Every structure is written in C-alpha cells, then in structure tokens.
PDB file of C-alpha atoms and ligand atoms in Angstrom:
ATOM      1  CA  LYS A 193     -52.364 -20.300  54.144  1.00 93.00           C
ATOM      2  CA  PRO A 194     -52.422 -20.283  57.849  1.00 96.00           C
ATOM      3  CA  ILE A 195     -54.857 -17.749  59.492  1.00 96.00           C
ATOM      4  CA  VAL A 196     -54.232 -15.765  62.478  1.00 97.00           C
ATOM      5  CA  ALA A 197     -56.637 -13.924  64.381  1.00 96.00           C
ATOM      6  CA  VAL A 198     -56.211 -11.190  66.745  1.00 95.00           C
ATOM      7  CA  VAL A 199     -58.992 -10.981  69.768  1.00 94.00           C
ATOM      8  CA  GLY A 200     -59.488  -9.255  72.835  1.00 94.00           C
ATOM      9  CA  ARG A 201     -61.437  -6.450  74.442  1.00 93.00           C
ATOM     10  CA  PRO A 202     -61.675  -2.863  73.245  1.00 90.00           C
ATOM     11  CA  ASN A 203     -58.348  -0.715  73.996  1.00 92.00           C
ATOM     12  CA  VAL A 204     -55.798  -3.453  74.764  1.00 95.00           C
ATOM     13  CA  GLY A 205     -53.705  -2.677  71.614  1.00 94.00           C
ATOM     14  CA  LYS A 206     -55.312  -5.163  68.812  1.00 93.00           C
ATOM     15  CA  SER A 207     -54.997  -2.699  65.931  1.00 89.00           C
ATOM     16  CA  THR A 208     -51.534  -1.867  66.883  1.00 92.00           C
ATOM     17  CA  LEU A 209     -50.486  -5.179  67.174  1.00 94.00           C
ATOM     18  CA  PHE A 210     -52.166  -6.230  63.933  1.00 93.00           C
ATOM     19  CA  ASN A 211     -50.339  -3.094  62.167  1.00 90.00           C
ATOM     20  CA  LYS A 212     -47.232  -4.312  63.633  1.00 93.00           C
ATOM     21  CA  LEU A 213     -47.117  -7.582  62.494  1.00 93.00           C
ATOM     22  CA  VAL A 214     -48.133  -6.565  58.917  1.00 88.00           C
ATOM     23  CA  GLY A 215     -45.432  -4.417  58.744  1.00 65.00           C
ATOM     24  CA  LYS A 216     -45.573  -1.370  56.087  1.00 52.00           C
ATOM     25  CA  ARG A 217     -45.206  -3.154  52.808  1.00 49.00           C
ATOM     26  CA  ILE A 218     -48.292  -5.049  52.322  1.00 50.00           C
ATOM     27  CA  ALA A 219     -51.705  -3.543  51.454  1.00 49.00           C
ATOM     28  CA  ILE A 220     -54.607  -3.901  54.094  1.00 53.00           C
ATOM     29  CA  VAL A 221     -57.980  -5.117  52.371  1.00 54.00           C
ATOM     30  CA  GLU A 222     -61.232  -4.409  53.707  1.00 55.00           C
ATOM     31  CA  ASP A 223     -63.740  -7.022  52.647  1.00 54.00           C
ATOM     32  CA  THR A 224     -66.834  -4.844  53.408  1.00 53.00           C
ATOM     33  CA  PRO A 225     -66.649  -1.598  52.394  1.00 51.00           C
ATOM     34  CA  GLY A 226     -69.122   1.155  53.937  1.00 46.00           C
ATOM     35  CA  VAL A 227     -70.667  -0.223  56.596  1.00 43.00           C
ATOM     36  CA  THR A 228     -69.086  -0.827  60.121  1.00 44.00           C
ATOM     37  CA  ARG A 229     -65.485  -2.446  59.673  1.00 53.00           C
ATOM     38  CA  ASP A 230     -65.794  -5.942  59.838  1.00 58.00           C
ATOM     39  CA  ARG A 231     -62.912  -8.052  58.896  1.00 69.00           C
ATOM     40  CA  ILE A 232     -59.612  -6.569  57.757  1.00 77.00           C
ATOM     41  CA  TYR A 233     -57.359  -8.844  56.059  1.00 84.00           C
ATOM     42  CA  ALA A 234     -53.687  -8.521  55.507  1.00 88.00           C
ATOM     43  CA  GLU A 235     -50.461 -10.929  54.910  1.00 90.00           C
ATOM     44  CA  GLY A 236     -48.012 -11.381  57.374  1.00 93.00           C
ATOM     45  CA  GLU A 237     -44.698 -12.963  57.067  1.00 94.00           C
ATOM     46  CA  TRP A 238     -42.003 -14.383  59.673  1.00 95.00           C
ATOM     47  CA  LEU A 239     -38.855 -16.334  58.766  1.00 93.00           C
ATOM     48  CA  ASN A 240     -39.997 -16.575  54.985  1.00 93.00           C
ATOM     49  CA  LYS A 241     -43.293 -18.497  56.089  1.00 94.00           C
ATOM     50  CA  TYR A 242     -46.176 -16.298  54.921  1.00 94.00           C
ATOM     51  CA  TYR A 243     -49.619 -16.380  56.812  1.00 95.00           C
ATOM     52  CA  THR A 244     -53.239 -14.235  56.420  1.00 93.00           C
ATOM     53  CA  LEU A 245     -53.721 -11.993  59.554  1.00 92.00           C
ATOM     54  CA  ILE A 246     -57.379 -11.244  60.161  1.00 89.00           C
ATOM     55  CA  ASP A 247     -58.680  -8.513  62.368  1.00 82.00           C
ATOM     56  CA  THR A 248     -62.312  -9.673  63.317  1.00 74.00           C
ATOM     57  CA  GLY A 249     -63.589  -5.695  63.756  1.00 69.00           C
ATOM     58  CA  GLY A 250     -62.779  -2.956  65.930  1.00 67.00           C
ATOM     59  CA  ILE A 251     -65.414  -2.753  68.738  1.00 68.00           C
ATOM     60  CA  GLU A 252     -67.098   0.665  69.424  1.00 70.00           C
ATOM     61  CA  PRO A 253     -66.972   1.472  73.108  1.00 67.00           C
ATOM     62  CA  GLU A 254     -70.750   1.972  73.587  1.00 73.00           C
ATOM     63  CA  SER A 255     -73.000   0.161  75.944  1.00 81.00           C
ATOM     64  CA  GLU A 256     -71.419  -2.435  78.072  1.00 83.00           C
ATOM     65  CA  ASP A 257     -73.793  -4.948  76.653  1.00 85.00           C
ATOM     66  CA  ILE A 258     -72.984  -3.788  73.076  1.00 87.00           C
ATOM     67  CA  ILE A 259     -69.500  -4.454  73.770  1.00 87.00           C
ATOM     68  CA  LEU A 260     -69.816  -7.883  75.337  1.00 89.00           C
ATOM     69  CA  SER A 261     -71.981  -9.091  71.912  1.00 89.00           C
ATOM     70  CA  GLN A 262     -69.253  -7.759  69.912  1.00 88.00           C
ATOM     71  CA  MET A 263     -66.672  -9.424  71.557  1.00 90.00           C
ATOM     72  CA  ARG A 264     -68.704 -12.521  71.435  1.00 91.00           C
ATOM     73  CA  THR A 265     -68.946 -12.204  67.482  1.00 90.00           C
ATOM     74  CA  GLN A 266     -65.268 -11.494  67.224  1.00 91.00           C
ATOM     75  CA  ALA A 267     -64.499 -14.638  69.115  1.00 94.00           C
ATOM     76  CA  GLU A 268     -66.824 -16.780  67.246  1.00 94.00           C
ATOM     77  CA  LEU A 269     -65.238 -15.426  63.787  1.00 92.00           C
ATOM     78  CA  ALA A 270     -61.800 -16.050  65.272  1.00 93.00           C
ATOM     79  CA  MET A 271     -62.559 -19.664  66.365  1.00 95.00           C
ATOM     80  CA  ASP A 272     -64.337 -20.265  62.947  1.00 94.00           C
ATOM     81  CA  MET A 273     -62.090 -18.640  60.504  1.00 93.00           C
ATOM     82  CA  SER A 274     -58.479 -19.097  61.845  1.00 96.00           C
ATOM     83  CA  HIS A 275     -55.905 -21.468  62.767  1.00 97.00           C
ATOM     84  CA  VAL A 276     -54.157 -19.462  65.482  1.00 98.00           C
ATOM     85  CA  ILE A 277     -55.653 -17.090  67.752  1.00 98.00           C
ATOM     86  CA  LEU A 278     -54.070 -14.041  69.514  1.00 98.00           C
ATOM     87  CA  PHE A 279     -56.001 -13.247  72.697  1.00 97.00           C
ATOM     88  CA  VAL A 280     -54.686  -9.877  73.803  1.00 97.00           C
ATOM     89  CA  VAL A 281     -54.972  -8.387  77.526  1.00 98.00           C
ATOM     90  CA  ASP A 282     -53.299  -5.135  78.686  1.00 98.00           C
ATOM     91  CA  GLY A 283     -50.215  -5.488  80.824  1.00 98.00           C
ATOM     92  CA  LYS A 284     -50.814  -1.825  82.435  1.00 98.00           C
ATOM     93  CA  VAL A 285     -54.484  -2.406  83.392  1.00 98.00           C
ATOM     94  CA  GLY A 286     -54.316  -5.910  84.524  1.00 98.00           C
ATOM     95  CA  LEU A 287     -57.217  -8.827  84.164  1.00 98.00           C
ATOM     96  CA  THR A 288     -60.550  -7.254  83.662  1.00 97.00           C
ATOM     97  CA  ASN A 289     -64.124  -8.884  83.532  1.00 97.00           C
ATOM     98  CA  ASP A 290     -64.210  -8.588  79.844  1.00 94.00           C
ATOM     99  CA  ASP A 291     -61.053 -10.560  79.606  1.00 97.00           C
ATOM    100  CA  ARG A 292     -62.634 -13.051  81.527  1.00 98.00           C
ATOM    101  CA  GLU A 293     -65.480 -12.918  79.137  1.00 96.00           C
ATOM    102  CA  VAL A 294     -63.415 -13.638  75.964  1.00 96.00           C
ATOM    103  CA  ALA A 295     -61.326 -16.063  77.711  1.00 98.00           C
ATOM    104  CA  GLN A 296     -64.736 -18.153  78.546  1.00 97.00           C
ATOM    105  CA  MET A 297     -65.725 -17.755  74.694  1.00 96.00           C
ATOM    106  CA  LEU A 298     -62.327 -19.015  73.634  1.00 97.00           C
ATOM    107  CA  ARG A 299     -62.271 -22.051  75.968  1.00 96.00           C
ATOM    108  CA  ARG A 300     -64.633 -23.845  73.268  1.00 95.00           C
ATOM    109  CA  THR A 301     -61.841 -23.701  70.751  1.00 97.00           C
ATOM    110  CA  LYS A 302     -59.814 -26.612  70.117  1.00 96.00           C
ATOM    111  CA  LYS A 303     -57.184 -24.164  68.258  1.00 97.00           C
ATOM    112  CA  PRO A 304     -54.331 -22.781  69.751  1.00 98.00           C
ATOM    113  CA  VAL A 305     -54.800 -19.650  71.589  1.00 98.00           C
ATOM    114  CA  LEU A 306     -51.512 -17.682  72.646  1.00 98.00           C
ATOM    115  CA  LEU A 307     -52.246 -15.257  75.385  1.00 98.00           C
ATOM    116  CA  VAL A 308     -50.258 -12.037  74.751  1.00 98.00           C
ATOM    117  CA  VAL A 309     -49.532  -9.541  77.415  1.00 98.00           C
ATOM    118  CA  ASN A 310     -49.408  -5.920  75.536  1.00 98.00           C
ATOM    119  CA  LYS A 311     -48.020  -2.890  76.863  1.00 98.00           C
ATOM    120  CA  VAL A 312     -45.126  -4.369  78.614  1.00 98.00           C
ATOM    121  CA  ASP A 313     -42.927  -1.098  77.287  1.00 98.00           C
ATOM    122  CA  ASN A 314     -39.884  -2.199  79.170  1.00 95.00           C
ATOM    123  CA  LYS A 315     -37.830  -5.049  80.185  1.00 91.00           C
ATOM    124  CA  ASP A 316     -39.445  -5.514  83.683  1.00 94.00           C
ATOM    125  CA  LYS A 317     -42.665  -8.177  83.649  1.00 95.00           C
ATOM    126  CA  SER A 318     -45.927  -6.612  83.925  1.00 96.00           C
ATOM    127  CA  GLU A 319     -46.993  -6.475  87.663  1.00 97.00           C
ATOM    128  CA  HIS A 320     -50.160  -8.357  86.756  1.00 98.00           C
ATOM    129  CA  PHE A 321     -48.503 -11.106  84.557  1.00 98.00           C
ATOM    130  CA  TYR A 322     -49.327 -13.893  87.115  1.00 98.00           C
ATOM    131  CA  ASP A 323     -53.072 -12.743  87.316  1.00 98.00           C
ATOM    132  CA  PHE A 324     -53.156 -13.763  83.523  1.00 98.00           C
ATOM    133  CA  TYR A 325     -52.567 -17.591  84.253  1.00 98.00           C
ATOM    134  CA  GLU A 326     -56.071 -17.515  85.455  1.00 98.00           C
ATOM    135  CA  LEU A 327     -57.676 -17.148  81.961  1.00 98.00           C
ATOM    136  CA  GLY A 328     -56.442 -20.553  81.370  1.00 97.00           C
ATOM    137  CA  PHE A 329     -54.447 -20.245  78.274  1.00 98.00           C
ATOM    138  CA  GLY A 330     -50.944 -21.126  79.895  1.00 97.00           C
ATOM    139  CA  ASP A 331     -47.729 -19.021  79.634  1.00 98.00           C
ATOM    140  CA  PRO A 332     -48.604 -15.130  79.073  1.00 98.00           C
ATOM    141  CA  ILE A 333     -46.216 -13.958  76.181  1.00 98.00           C
ATOM    142  CA  GLU A 334     -45.446 -10.123  76.976  1.00 98.00           C
ATOM    143  CA  ILE A 335     -44.988  -7.605  74.106  1.00 98.00           C
ATOM    144  CA  SER A 336     -45.433  -4.388  73.465  1.00 98.00           C
ATOM    145  CA  ALA A 337     -46.850  -3.742  70.135  1.00 96.00           C
ATOM    146  CA  SER A 338     -46.383   0.032  69.965  1.00 95.00           C
ATOM    147  CA  ILE A 339     -42.588   0.022  70.696  1.00 96.00           C
ATOM    148  CA  GLY A 340     -41.884  -3.599  69.265  1.00 95.00           C
ATOM    149  CA  LEU A 341     -40.502  -5.542  72.130  1.00 97.00           C
ATOM    150  CA  GLY A 342     -41.072  -9.007  72.307  1.00 97.00           C
ATOM    151  CA  ILE A 343     -42.572  -9.138  68.551  1.00 97.00           C
ATOM    152  CA  GLY A 344     -39.734 -12.052  67.127  1.00 96.00           C
ATOM    153  CA  ASP A 345     -40.608 -14.116  70.234  1.00 97.00           C
ATOM    154  CA  LEU A 346     -44.264 -13.665  69.716  1.00 98.00           C
ATOM    155  CA  LEU A 347     -43.887 -14.717  65.678  1.00 97.00           C
ATOM    156  CA  ASP A 348     -41.793 -17.725  66.727  1.00 97.00           C
ATOM    157  CA  GLU A 349     -44.675 -19.209  68.797  1.00 98.00           C
ATOM    158  CA  ILE A 350     -46.955 -18.369  66.116  1.00 98.00           C
ATOM    159  CA  VAL A 351     -45.518 -19.835  63.406  1.00 97.00           C
ATOM    160  CA  ASP A 352     -44.603 -22.807  65.951  1.00 97.00           C
ATOM    161  CA  LYS A 353     -48.409 -23.229  66.116  1.00 97.00           C
ATOM    162  CA  PHE A 354     -49.165 -23.600  62.357  1.00 97.00           C
ATOM    163  CA  PRO A 355     -50.838 -26.563  61.487  1.00 95.00           C
ATOM    164  CA  GLU A 356     -49.090 -29.143  59.224  1.00 94.00           C
ATOM    165  CA  GLY A 357     -49.825 -29.280  55.546  1.00 93.00           C
ATOM    166  CA  LEU A 358     -50.577 -25.571  55.094  1.00 93.00           C
ATOM    167  CA  ASP A 359     -49.025 -23.584  52.230  1.00 92.00           C
ATOM    168  CA  THR A 360     -46.868 -20.883  53.590  1.00 93.00           C
ATOM    169  CA  GLU A 361     -45.180 -20.291  50.483  1.00 92.00           C
ATOM    170  CA  TYR A 362     -45.425 -16.637  49.144  1.00 86.00           C
TER     171      TYR A 362
HETATM  172  P1  GDP B 613     -57.810  -1.991  70.218  1.00 52.62           P
HETATM  173  O1  GDP B 613     -58.990  -1.224  70.648  1.00 52.62           O
HETATM  174  O2  GDP B 613     -57.346  -3.271  71.011  1.00 52.62           O
HETATM  175  O3  GDP B 613     -57.738  -2.217  68.597  1.00 52.62           O
HETATM  176  O4  GDP B 613     -56.615  -1.101  70.603  1.00 52.62           O
HETATM  177  P2  GDP B 613     -55.617  -0.431  70.086  1.00 52.62           P
HETATM  178  O5  GDP B 613     -54.817  -0.749  69.030  1.00 52.62           O
HETATM  179  O6  GDP B 613     -56.486   1.002  68.978  1.00 52.62           O
HETATM  180  O7  GDP B 613     -54.863   0.629  71.055  1.00 52.62           O
HETATM  181  C1  GDP B 613     -55.502   1.181  72.047  1.00 52.62           C
HETATM  182  C2  GDP B 613     -54.535   2.126  72.848  1.00 52.62           C
HETATM  183  O8  GDP B 613     -53.700   1.580  73.620  1.00 52.62           O
HETATM  184  C3  GDP B 613     -54.106   3.384  72.088  1.00 52.62           C
HETATM  185  O9  GDP B 613     -54.152   4.708  72.357  1.00 52.62           O
HETATM  186  C4  GDP B 613     -52.594   2.514  71.741  1.00 52.62           C
HETATM  187  O10 GDP B 613     -51.646   3.597  71.477  1.00 52.62           O
HETATM  188  C5  GDP B 613     -52.231   1.986  73.035  1.00 52.62           C
HETATM  189  N1  GDP B 613     -51.444   1.003  72.884  1.00 52.62           N
HETATM  190  C6  GDP B 613     -51.401  -0.018  72.114  1.00 52.62           C
HETATM  191  N2  GDP B 613     -50.039  -0.788  72.088  1.00 52.62           N
HETATM  192  C7  GDP B 613     -49.420  -0.261  73.066  1.00 52.62           C
HETATM  193  C8  GDP B 613     -48.227  -0.616  73.724  1.00 52.62           C
HETATM  194  O11 GDP B 613     -47.519  -1.742  73.417  1.00 52.62           O
HETATM  195  N3  GDP B 613     -47.888   0.096  74.576  1.00 52.62           N
HETATM  196  C9  GDP B 613     -48.616   1.282  75.137  1.00 52.62           C
HETATM  197  N4  GDP B 613     -47.936   2.051  76.075  1.00 52.62           N
HETATM  198  N5  GDP B 613     -49.600   1.566  74.659  1.00 52.62           N
HETATM  199  C10 GDP B 613     -50.086   0.584  73.321  1.00 52.62           C
END
C-alpha cells in the first residue's frame, strides 16, 4: 500500500491531522511499546483507495538542539519509508526557522512533498499564505485539521501522488 508520512516542526497540528485522516474506525498501532513514541501506523482510506499513514513521532519540546535533531530524524524516516510526504506548517503563526530546517531536509528527497498550511479555520486565506512559497514546495494547501476544512481537497492531492502499481485495495 502507499505510505503517507506527516512531518513538520512541533505544534503545527501533525497529530490532529493524522487523527483526522485516520477517522475513527481504524485502530492505531504503535510499533515500539514502552519507550518514547517512535512510529504510529494507521490505515487511511479515500474514494475506496487504502493507504498506510505513518506518524514518525511526537517531538517533546525540550531544548532547541534536541528539537532540531528530532525533526531531522523524523524527516529522514519519512523520506525513507513513505511514498508521499505531508509537510505541515502553521497558518496562524506563519513561517518559522524550524519550518525552514524541515524544508531543507525534505529538499533532498525525490518523493512528492505536499505543503500543508494548517490552522486555517475559516474561508479566508492565511495572512502568511504567500510566505510559504519560500519553502520551495509549490502551492500550499490550506486546511483546518481541527475543524476539518480542506481535508477532502488534501486527500484528492494525496491520492493523485500515489505511485503507479501499488495495491490500494482493502
Ligand atoms: P503536533 O505537535 O504537530 O502534533 O501538533 P498537535 O496536533 O498536537 O496540535 C498542536 C496544537 O494545535 C493543539 O493545541 C491543537 O489543538 C492545535 N491545532 C491543531 N490543528 C488545528 C487547527 O486546524 N486549528 C486550530 N486553531 N488549532 C489547531
């Protein structure tokens, strides 16, 4: 199945988006019980196409250099393991240096990266929308993971990026 990974600096809403994409019916499985949460897998579905979602780990906001190394690990796991990467940024806060760090790492992959601007909770564009073009991943896709706005359009784009020849049957 196609694998979709969610990456981004802490607090942009990765877990919220992950849970929104998974829906309620499908169990979330952790592959490393105990220690620090590493990877969470879940199954997602859109228009009868099934895919695997991975959350490459929550980042505990400690010191800035720990955050940086965890973001780097997260981006590397995503680039290794997934077919489509969702790079999440915060439309309320705008572009930050940590976003630029994540972008710099993701630029090394040839895999499709969708730039997702979260926390756009109404019909208006984020006031920071055009700043995100600097990251180099094309047109940002605006969503509100908590309210559920823009999720259908995002899923259309995700499914569109699935590589040919992968099984998307249940
Ligand atoms: P993560 O650290 O990237 O996984 O971020 P979380 O999913 O834990 O979310 C961080 C904070 O942002 C939480 O307080 C969420 O409730 C909030 N949040 C997530 N998505 C949205 C959204 O679409 N709109 C708003 N206003 N807040 C959101």
